[in-house]
CSV table of C-alpha atoms in Angstrom, one decimal:
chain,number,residue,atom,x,y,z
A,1,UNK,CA,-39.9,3.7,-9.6
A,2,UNK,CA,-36.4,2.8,-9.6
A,3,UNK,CA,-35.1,5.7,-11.2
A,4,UNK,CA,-36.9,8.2,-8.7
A,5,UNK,CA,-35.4,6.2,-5.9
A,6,UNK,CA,-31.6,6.3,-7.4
A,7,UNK,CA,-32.6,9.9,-7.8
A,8,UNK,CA,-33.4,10.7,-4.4
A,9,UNK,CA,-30.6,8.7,-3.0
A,10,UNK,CA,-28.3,10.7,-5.0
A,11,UNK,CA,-29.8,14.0,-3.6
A,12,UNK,CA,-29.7,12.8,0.0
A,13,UNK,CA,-26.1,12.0,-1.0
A,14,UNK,CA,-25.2,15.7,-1.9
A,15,UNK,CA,-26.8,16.8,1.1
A,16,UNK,CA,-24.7,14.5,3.4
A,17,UNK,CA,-21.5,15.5,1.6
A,18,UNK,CA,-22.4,18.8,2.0
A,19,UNK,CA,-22.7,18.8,5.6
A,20,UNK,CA,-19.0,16.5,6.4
A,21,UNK,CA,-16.7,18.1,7.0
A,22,UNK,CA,-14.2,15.1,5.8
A,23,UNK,CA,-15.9,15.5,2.2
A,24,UNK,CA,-13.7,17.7,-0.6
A,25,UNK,CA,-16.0,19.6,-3.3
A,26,UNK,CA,-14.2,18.0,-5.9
A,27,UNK,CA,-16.0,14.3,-4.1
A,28,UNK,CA,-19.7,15.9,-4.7
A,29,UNK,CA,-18.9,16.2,-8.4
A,30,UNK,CA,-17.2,12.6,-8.6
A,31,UNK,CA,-20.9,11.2,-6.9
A,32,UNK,CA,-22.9,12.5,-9.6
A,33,UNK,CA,-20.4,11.1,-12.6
A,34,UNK,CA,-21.0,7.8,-10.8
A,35,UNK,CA,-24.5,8.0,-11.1
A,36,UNK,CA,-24.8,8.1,-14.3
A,37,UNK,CA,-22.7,5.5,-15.2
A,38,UNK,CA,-25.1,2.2,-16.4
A,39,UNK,CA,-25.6,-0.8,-14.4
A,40,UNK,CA,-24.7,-4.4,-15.9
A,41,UNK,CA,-27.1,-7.3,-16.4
A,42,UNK,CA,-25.3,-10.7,-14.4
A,43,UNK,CA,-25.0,-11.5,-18.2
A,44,UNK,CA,-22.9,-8.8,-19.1
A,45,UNK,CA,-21.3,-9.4,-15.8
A,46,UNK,CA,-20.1,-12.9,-16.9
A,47,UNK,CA,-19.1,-12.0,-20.3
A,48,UNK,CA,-17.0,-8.9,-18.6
A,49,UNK,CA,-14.9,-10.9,-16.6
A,50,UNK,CA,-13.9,-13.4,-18.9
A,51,UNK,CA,-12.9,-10.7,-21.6
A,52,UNK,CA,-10.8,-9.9,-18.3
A,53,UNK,CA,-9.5,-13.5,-17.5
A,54,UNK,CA,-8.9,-14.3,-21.0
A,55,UNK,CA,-6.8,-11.0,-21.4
A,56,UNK,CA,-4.6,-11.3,-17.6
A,57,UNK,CA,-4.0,-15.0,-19.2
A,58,UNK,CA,-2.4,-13.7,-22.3
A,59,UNK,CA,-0.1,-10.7,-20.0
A,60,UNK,CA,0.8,-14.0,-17.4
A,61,UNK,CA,1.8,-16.4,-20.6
A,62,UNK,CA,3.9,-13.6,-22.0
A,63,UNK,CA,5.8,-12.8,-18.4
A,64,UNK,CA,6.0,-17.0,-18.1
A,65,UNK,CA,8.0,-17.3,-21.5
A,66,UNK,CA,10.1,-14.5,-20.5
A,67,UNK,CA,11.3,-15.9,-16.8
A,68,UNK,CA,11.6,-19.3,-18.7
A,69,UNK,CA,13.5,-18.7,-22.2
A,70,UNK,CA,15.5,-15.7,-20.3
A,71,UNK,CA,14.3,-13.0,-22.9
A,72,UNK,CA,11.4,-11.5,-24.2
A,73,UNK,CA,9.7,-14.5,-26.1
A,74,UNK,CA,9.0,-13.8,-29.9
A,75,UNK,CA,5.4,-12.5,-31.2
A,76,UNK,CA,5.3,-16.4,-33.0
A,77,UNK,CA,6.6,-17.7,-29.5
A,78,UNK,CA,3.8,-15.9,-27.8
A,79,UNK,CA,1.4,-16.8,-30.6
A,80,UNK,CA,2.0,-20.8,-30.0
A,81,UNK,CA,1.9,-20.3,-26.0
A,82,UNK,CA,-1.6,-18.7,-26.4
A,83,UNK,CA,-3.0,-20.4,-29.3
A,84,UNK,CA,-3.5,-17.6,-31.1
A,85,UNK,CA,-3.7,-17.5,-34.8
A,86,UNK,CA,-1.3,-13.7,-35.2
A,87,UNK,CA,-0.3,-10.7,-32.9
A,88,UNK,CA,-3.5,-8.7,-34.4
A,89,UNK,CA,-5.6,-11.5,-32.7
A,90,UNK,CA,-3.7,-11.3,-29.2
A,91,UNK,CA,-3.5,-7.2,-29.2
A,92,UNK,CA,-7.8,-7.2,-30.2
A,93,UNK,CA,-8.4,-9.7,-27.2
A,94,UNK,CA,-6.0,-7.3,-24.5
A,95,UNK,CA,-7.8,-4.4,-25.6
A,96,UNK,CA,-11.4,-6.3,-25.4
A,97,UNK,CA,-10.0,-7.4,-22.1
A,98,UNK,CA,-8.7,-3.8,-20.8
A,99,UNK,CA,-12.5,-2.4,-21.8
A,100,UNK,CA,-14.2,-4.9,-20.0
A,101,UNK,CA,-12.5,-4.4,-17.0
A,102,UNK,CA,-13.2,-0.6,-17.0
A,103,UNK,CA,-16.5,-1.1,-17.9
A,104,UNK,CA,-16.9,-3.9,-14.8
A,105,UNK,CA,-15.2,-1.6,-12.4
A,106,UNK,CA,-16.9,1.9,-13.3
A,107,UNK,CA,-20.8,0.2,-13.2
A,108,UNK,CA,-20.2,-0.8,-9.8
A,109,UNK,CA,-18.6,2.3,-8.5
A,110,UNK,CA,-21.4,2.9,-6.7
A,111,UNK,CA,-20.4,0.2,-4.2
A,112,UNK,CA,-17.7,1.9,-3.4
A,113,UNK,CA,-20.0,4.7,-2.7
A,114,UNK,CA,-22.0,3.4,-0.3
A,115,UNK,CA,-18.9,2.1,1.3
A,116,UNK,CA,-17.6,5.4,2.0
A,117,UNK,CA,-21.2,6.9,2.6
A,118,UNK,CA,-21.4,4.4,5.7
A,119,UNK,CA,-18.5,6.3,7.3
A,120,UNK,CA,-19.4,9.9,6.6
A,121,UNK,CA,-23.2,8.9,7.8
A,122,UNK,CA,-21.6,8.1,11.3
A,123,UNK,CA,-19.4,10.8,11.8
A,124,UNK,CA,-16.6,10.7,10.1
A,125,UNK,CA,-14.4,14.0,11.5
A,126,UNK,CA,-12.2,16.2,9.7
A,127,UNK,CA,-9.4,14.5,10.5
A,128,UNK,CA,-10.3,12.3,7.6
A,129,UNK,CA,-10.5,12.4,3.9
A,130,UNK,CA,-13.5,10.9,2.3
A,131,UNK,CA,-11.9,11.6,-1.1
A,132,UNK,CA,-8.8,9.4,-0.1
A,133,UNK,CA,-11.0,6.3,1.2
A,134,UNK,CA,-12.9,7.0,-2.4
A,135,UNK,CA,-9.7,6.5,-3.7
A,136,UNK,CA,-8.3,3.3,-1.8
A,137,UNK,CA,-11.9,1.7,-2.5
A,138,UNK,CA,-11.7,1.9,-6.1
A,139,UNK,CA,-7.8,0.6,-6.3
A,140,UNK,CA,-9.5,-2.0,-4.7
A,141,UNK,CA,-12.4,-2.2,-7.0
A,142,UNK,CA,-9.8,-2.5,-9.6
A,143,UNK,CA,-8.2,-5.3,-8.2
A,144,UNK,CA,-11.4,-7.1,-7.5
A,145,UNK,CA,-12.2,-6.8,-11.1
A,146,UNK,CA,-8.8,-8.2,-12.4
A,147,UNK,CA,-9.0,-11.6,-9.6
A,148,UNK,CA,-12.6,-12.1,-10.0
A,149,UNK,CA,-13.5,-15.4,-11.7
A,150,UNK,CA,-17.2,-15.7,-12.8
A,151,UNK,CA,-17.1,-19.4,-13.6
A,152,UNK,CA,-16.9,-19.8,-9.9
A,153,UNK,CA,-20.4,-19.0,-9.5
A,154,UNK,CA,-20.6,-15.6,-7.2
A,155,UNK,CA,-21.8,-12.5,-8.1
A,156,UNK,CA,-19.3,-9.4,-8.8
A,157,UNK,CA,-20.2,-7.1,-6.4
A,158,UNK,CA,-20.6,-10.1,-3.7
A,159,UNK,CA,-16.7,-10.7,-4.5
A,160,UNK,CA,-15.7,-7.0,-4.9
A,161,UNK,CA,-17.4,-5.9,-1.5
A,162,UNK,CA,-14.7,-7.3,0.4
A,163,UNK,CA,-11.8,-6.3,-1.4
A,164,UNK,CA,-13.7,-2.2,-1.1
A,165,UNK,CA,-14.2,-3.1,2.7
A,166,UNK,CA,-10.9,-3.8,4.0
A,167,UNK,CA,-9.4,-1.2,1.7
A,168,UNK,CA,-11.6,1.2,2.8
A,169,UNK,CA,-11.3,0.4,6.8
A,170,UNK,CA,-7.3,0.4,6.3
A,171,UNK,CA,-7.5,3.8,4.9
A,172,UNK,CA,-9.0,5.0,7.8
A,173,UNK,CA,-6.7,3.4,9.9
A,174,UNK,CA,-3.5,4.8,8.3
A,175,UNK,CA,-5.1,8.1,8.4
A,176,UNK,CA,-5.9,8.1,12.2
A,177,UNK,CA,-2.3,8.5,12.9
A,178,UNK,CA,1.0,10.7,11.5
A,179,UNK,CA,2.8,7.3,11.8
A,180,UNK,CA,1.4,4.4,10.2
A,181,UNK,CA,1.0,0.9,12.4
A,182,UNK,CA,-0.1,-2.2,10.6
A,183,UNK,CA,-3.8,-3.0,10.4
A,184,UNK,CA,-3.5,-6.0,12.8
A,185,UNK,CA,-1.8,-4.0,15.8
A,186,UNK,CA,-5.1,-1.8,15.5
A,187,UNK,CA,-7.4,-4.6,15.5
A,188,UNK,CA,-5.2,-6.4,18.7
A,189,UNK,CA,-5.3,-2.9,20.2
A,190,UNK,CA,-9.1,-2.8,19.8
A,191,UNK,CA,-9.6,-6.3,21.3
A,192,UNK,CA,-7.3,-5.4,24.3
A,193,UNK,CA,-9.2,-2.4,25.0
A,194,UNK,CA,-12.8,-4.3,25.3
A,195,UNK,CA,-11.1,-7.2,27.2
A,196,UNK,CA,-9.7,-4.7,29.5
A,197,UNK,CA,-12.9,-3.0,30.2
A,198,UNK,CA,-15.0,-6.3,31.0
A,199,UNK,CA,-11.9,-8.2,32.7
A,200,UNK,CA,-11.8,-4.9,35.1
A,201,UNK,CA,-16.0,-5.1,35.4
A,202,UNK,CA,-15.9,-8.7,36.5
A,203,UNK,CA,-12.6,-8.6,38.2
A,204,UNK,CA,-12.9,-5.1,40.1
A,205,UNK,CA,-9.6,-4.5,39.3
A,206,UNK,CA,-7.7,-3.8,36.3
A,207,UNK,CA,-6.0,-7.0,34.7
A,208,UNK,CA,-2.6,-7.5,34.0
A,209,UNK,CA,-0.9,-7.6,30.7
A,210,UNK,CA,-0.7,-11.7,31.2
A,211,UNK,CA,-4.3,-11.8,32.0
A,212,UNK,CA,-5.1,-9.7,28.8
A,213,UNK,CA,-2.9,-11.6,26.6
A,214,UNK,CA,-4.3,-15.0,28.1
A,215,UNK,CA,-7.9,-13.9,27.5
A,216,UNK,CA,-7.5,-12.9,23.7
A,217,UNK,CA,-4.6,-15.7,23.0
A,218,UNK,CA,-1.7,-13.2,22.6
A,219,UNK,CA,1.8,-13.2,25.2
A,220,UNK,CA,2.6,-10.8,27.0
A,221,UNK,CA,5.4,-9.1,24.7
A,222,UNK,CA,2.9,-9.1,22.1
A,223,UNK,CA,0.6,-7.1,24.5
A,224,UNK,CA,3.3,-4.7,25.7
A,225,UNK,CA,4.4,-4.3,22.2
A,226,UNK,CA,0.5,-3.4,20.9
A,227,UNK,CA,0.4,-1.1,23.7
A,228,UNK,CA,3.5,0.7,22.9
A,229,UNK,CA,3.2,1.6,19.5
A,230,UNK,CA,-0.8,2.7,19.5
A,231,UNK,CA,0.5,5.2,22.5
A,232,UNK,CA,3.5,6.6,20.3
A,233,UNK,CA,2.6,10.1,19.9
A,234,UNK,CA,4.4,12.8,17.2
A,235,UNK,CA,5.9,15.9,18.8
A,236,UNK,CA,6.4,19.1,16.8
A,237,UNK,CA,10.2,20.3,15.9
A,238,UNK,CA,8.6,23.5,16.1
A,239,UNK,CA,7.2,23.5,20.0
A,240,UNK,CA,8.6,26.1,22.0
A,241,UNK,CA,10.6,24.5,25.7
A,242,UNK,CA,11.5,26.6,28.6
A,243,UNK,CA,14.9,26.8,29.7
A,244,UNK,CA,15.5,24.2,31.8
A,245,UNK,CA,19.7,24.3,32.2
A,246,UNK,CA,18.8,27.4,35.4
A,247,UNK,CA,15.6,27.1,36.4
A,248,UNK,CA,15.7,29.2,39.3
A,249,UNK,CA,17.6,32.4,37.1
A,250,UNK,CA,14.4,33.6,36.1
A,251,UNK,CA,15.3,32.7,32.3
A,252,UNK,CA,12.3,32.5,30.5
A,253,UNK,CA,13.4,32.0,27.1
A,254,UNK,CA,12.4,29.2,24.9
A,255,UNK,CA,13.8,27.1,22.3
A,256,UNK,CA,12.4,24.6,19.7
A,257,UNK,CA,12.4,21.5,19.8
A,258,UNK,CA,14.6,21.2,16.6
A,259,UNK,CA,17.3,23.6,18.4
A,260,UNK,CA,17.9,22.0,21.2
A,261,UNK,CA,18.3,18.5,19.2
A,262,UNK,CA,20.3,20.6,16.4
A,263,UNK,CA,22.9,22.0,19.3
A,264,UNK,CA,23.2,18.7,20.7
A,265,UNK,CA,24.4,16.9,17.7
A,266,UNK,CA,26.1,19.8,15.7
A,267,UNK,CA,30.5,19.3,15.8
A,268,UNK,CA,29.7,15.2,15.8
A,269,UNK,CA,29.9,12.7,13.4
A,270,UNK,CA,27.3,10.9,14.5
A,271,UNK,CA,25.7,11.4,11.0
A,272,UNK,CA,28.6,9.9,9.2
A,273,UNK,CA,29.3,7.5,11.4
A,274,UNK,CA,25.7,6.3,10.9
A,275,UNK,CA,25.7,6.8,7.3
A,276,UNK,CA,29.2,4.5,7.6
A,277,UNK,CA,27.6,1.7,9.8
A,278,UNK,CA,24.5,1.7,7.5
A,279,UNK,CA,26.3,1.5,4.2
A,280,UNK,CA,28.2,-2.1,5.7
A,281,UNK,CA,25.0,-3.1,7.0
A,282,UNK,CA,23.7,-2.8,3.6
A,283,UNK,CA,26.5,-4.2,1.5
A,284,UNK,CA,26.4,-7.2,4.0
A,285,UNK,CA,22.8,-7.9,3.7
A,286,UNK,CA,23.2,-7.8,0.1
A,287,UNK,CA,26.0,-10.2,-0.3
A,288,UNK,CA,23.7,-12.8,1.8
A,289,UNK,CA,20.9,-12.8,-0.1
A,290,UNK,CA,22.2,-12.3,-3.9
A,291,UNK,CA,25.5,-13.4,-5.8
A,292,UNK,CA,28.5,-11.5,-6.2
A,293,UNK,CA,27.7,-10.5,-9.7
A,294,UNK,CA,24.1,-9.3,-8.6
A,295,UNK,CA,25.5,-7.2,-5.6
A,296,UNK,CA,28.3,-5.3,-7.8
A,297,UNK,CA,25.8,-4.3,-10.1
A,298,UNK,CA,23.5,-3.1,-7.5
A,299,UNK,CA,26.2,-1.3,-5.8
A,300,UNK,CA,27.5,0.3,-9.6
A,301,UNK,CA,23.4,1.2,-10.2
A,302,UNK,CA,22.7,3.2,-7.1
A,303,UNK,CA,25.9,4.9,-6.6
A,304,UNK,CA,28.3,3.1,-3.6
A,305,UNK,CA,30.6,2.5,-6.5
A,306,UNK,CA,31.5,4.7,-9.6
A,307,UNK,CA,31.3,4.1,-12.9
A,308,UNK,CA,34.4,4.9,-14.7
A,309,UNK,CA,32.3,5.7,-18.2
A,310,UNK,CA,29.7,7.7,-16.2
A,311,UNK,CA,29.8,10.9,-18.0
A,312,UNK,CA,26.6,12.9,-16.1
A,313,UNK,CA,27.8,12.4,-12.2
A,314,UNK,CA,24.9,10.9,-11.2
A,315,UNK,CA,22.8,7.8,-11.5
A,316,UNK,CA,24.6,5.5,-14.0
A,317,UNK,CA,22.4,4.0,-17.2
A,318,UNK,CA,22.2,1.1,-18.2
A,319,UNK,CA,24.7,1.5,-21.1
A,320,UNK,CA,27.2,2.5,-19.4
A,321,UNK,CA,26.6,-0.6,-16.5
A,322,UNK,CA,26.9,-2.5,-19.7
A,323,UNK,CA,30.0,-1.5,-20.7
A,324,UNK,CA,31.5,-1.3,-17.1
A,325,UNK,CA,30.8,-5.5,-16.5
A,326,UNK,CA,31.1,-6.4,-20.1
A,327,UNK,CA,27.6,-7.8,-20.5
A,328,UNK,CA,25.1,-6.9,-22.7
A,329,UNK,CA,22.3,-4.3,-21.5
A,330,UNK,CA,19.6,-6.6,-21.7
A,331,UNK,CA,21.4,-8.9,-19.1
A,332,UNK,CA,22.1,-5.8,-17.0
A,333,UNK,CA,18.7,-5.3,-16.8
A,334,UNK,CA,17.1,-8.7,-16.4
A,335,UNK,CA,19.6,-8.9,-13.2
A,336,UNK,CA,19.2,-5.6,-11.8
A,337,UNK,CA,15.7,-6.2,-12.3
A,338,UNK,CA,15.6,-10.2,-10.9
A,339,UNK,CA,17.8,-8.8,-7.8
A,340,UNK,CA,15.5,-6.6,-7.0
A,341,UNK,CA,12.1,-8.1,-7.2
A,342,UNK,CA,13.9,-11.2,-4.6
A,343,UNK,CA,14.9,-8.8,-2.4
A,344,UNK,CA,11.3,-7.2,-2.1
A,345,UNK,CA,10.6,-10.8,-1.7
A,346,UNK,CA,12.9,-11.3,0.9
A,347,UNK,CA,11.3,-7.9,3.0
A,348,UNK,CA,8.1,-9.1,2.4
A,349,UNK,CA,8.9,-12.6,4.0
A,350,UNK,CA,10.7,-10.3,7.2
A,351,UNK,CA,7.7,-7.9,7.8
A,352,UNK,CA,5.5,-10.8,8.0
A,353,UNK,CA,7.4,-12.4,10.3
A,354,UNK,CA,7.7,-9.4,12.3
A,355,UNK,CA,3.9,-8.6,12.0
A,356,UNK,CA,3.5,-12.3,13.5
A,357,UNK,CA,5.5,-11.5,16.4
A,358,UNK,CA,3.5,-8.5,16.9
């Protein structure tokens, strides 16, 4: 039957956890929550997600009517935007909506499961944490849930297993190394590898970095840059190096690494000097991308100017912004707040740019 299959599954589960090194005891427990959580009907699937569409439609009206009317909109504003008949009716349908979404998410949590269970069946090493790839796979799972659109046709878990996938895969990547490289570079540096190895079997020689980059539709500085950051290795501060100043004195002692870099920069000011350079790099990029009013509140907020009416020392509020500019605290805010989100917008734009070049 089906419930003596789930059950042995489950028990050939605990065995395999058991035996991974990569597995935390606190993951073995977390399985056997999960299986007792009830599957959903593709009935209760569709009525699920659009308790979950109808609520994220009520959250993106009310963030709409903000941006547009400059303010936080009124409950009769929101009301008329939504077509609601009161507030009572549009708090019952976000709390309908914020249930249906757990509910979609935790009945499929075995997907994320199996997801994980496919890495720990093939080997996964201590190096890696199956409880951290759990957790990646259901912030996926959540996000899945909250984008997935069941008038479209699909089934849940046909949409959600790709969103667990990638999630999962990328945090195994990130965990491979102390030093994070984006996902493509891994993927390039995969590809590179296996062209390499049947370019040299055909060729009898190894190729070049034009001929690998020709072969898999990359250039060349694209190929010498893939190759130099998945070779980057982390040293330790704390590694012990032999005297190398008199090698032939017979001086055996050692030093770290973090003394021999501490003695060569102590009695500079190469730190301030940086810290100097930096903060006009900073105010510069600032006054290109925002207005003048934007940057000297940014500058007032995070402390490269003081606030006369700051009374703690430290991180002014918004008050006391308020009272420095002469605008009201809800303005201060909405700027601050606008400021920021374009500038993430702006890094975002940069990174992929740089990724692209990469």
């Amino acid at each position: 039957t089906e419930q003596a299959r789930s059950t042995r599954r489950q028990r050939n589960g605990e065995s395999m956890y058991k035996n991974s090194a990569s597995v935390p005891d606190s993951m073995v427990q977390f399985a056997d929550e999960i299986h007792q959580q009830d599957r959903i009907s593709r009935a209760q699937e569709i009525e699920l997600g659009e308790k979950t569409q109808e609520a994220i439609r009520l959250q993106r009206l009310y963030n709409t009517l903000t941006s547009r009317l400059d303010r936080e909109p009124t409950d009769e504003e929101w009301c008329a935007e939504a077509g609601k008949i009161n507030m009572e009716a549009i708090r019952q349908t976000i709390e309908e909506g914020l249930e249906a979404k757990n509910q979609l998410v935790t009945s499929n949590l075995r997907m994320v499961q199996s997801v994980v269970n496919t890495y720990i069946r093939n080997g996964l090493t201590a190096q890696y944490n199956a409880g951290d790839m759990m957790q990646e796979g259901i912030i996926a799972l959540i996000r899945a849930a909250e984008k997935f659109e069941p008038d479209r046709g699909w089934k849940f878990s046909t949409y959600a297993m790709y969103w667990v996938r990638a999630s999962v895969k990328r945090s195994q990547i990130y965990q491979s190394r102390v030093i994070t490289v984006p996902q493509r570079l891994h993927e390039n540096h995969k590809r590179l590898l296996k062209v390499e190895r049947e370019m040299e079997a055909d060729l009898g020689r190894k190729p070049s970095r034009i001929e690998l980059g020709a072969e898999i539709g990359l250039s060349k500085l694209q190929v010498d840059r893939c190759f130099a950051a998945m070779e980057q290795r982390c040293q330790s501060l704390d590694q012990k190096l032999s005297n190398s100043k008199r090698p032939m004195s017979g001086d055996t002692s050692k030093d770290t690494l973090m003394e021999i870099i501490g003695s060569k920069t102590e009695g500079n000011d190469f730190d301030s000097l940086n810290r100097i350079f930096l903060r006009e790099d900073l105010i510069e990029t600032l006054h290109r991308h925002l207005d003048p009013a934007e940057v000297e509140l940014l500058l007032l907020r995070y402390g490269f100017k003081e606030v006369a009416s700051s009374k703690l020392g430290g991180q002014p509020t918004i008050a006391e912004l308020s009272r420095t500019v002469g605008l009201k605290p809800d303005k201060v805010r909405r700027m601050i707040n606008r400021s920021l989100k374009h500038l993430k917008s702006i890094g975002a734009e940069e990174w992929l740019a740089f990724e692209s070049e990469l």
